[in-house]
XYZ file of C-alpha atoms in Angstrom:
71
model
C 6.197 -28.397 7.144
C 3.883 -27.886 4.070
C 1.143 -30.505 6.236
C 1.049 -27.808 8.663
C 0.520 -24.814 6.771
C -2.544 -27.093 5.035
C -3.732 -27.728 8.332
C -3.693 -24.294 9.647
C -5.193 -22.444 6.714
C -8.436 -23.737 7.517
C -8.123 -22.777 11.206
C -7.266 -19.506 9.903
C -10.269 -19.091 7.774
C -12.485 -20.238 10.722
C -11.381 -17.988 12.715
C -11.915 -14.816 10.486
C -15.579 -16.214 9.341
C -16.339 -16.530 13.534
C -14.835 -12.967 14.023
C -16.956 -11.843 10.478
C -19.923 -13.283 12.670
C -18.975 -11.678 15.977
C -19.058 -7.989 14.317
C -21.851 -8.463 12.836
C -24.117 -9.739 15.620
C -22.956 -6.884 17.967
C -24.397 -4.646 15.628
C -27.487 -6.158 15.170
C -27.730 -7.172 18.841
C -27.441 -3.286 19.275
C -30.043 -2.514 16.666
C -27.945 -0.653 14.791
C -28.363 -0.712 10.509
C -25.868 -2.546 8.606
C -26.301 -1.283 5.349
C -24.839 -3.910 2.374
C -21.625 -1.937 1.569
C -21.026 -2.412 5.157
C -22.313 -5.842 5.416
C -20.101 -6.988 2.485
C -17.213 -5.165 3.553
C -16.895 -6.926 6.885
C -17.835 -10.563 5.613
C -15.027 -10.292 2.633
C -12.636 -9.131 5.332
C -10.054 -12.136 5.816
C -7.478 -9.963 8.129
C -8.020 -11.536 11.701
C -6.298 -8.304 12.894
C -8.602 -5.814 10.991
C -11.725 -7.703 12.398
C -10.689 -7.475 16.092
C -10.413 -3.722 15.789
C -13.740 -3.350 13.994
C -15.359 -5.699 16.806
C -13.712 -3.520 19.371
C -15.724 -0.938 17.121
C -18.557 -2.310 16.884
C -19.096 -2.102 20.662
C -20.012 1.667 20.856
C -20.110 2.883 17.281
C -23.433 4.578 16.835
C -23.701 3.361 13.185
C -22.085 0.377 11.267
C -19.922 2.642 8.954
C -17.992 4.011 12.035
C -16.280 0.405 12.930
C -14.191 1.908 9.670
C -13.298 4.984 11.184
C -9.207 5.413 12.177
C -8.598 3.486 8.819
């Protein structure tokens, strides 16, 4: 049981630093700003859950501080 947990933590953690990626290159790839507080917001964001609703954000937010919005 505990070999499994080990095992998936780092899944886990790959997962969150791909999704901290995906938000963050939507932005950019729209040419939008990221400002830092933004920028180090998202990347110490470890909540696969909170980072699929700010990528779903980050589709047609007009700036990077409104992924936050409905928070």
């Amino acid at each position: 049981m505990e070999v499994r947990r080990a095992r998936s933590r780092p899944v886990a953690e790959g997962a969150a630093r791909r999704a901290v990626e995906d938000v963050l290159d939507i932005l950019e790839v729209r040419g939008i700003d990221i400002p830092d507080a933004v920028r180090e917001r998202v990347t110490g964001c470890g909540d696969p859950e909170i980072l699929r609703h700010w990528h779903r954000r980050a589709v047609t937010a007009p700036t990077a501080a409104e992924i936050f919005e409905d928070e």
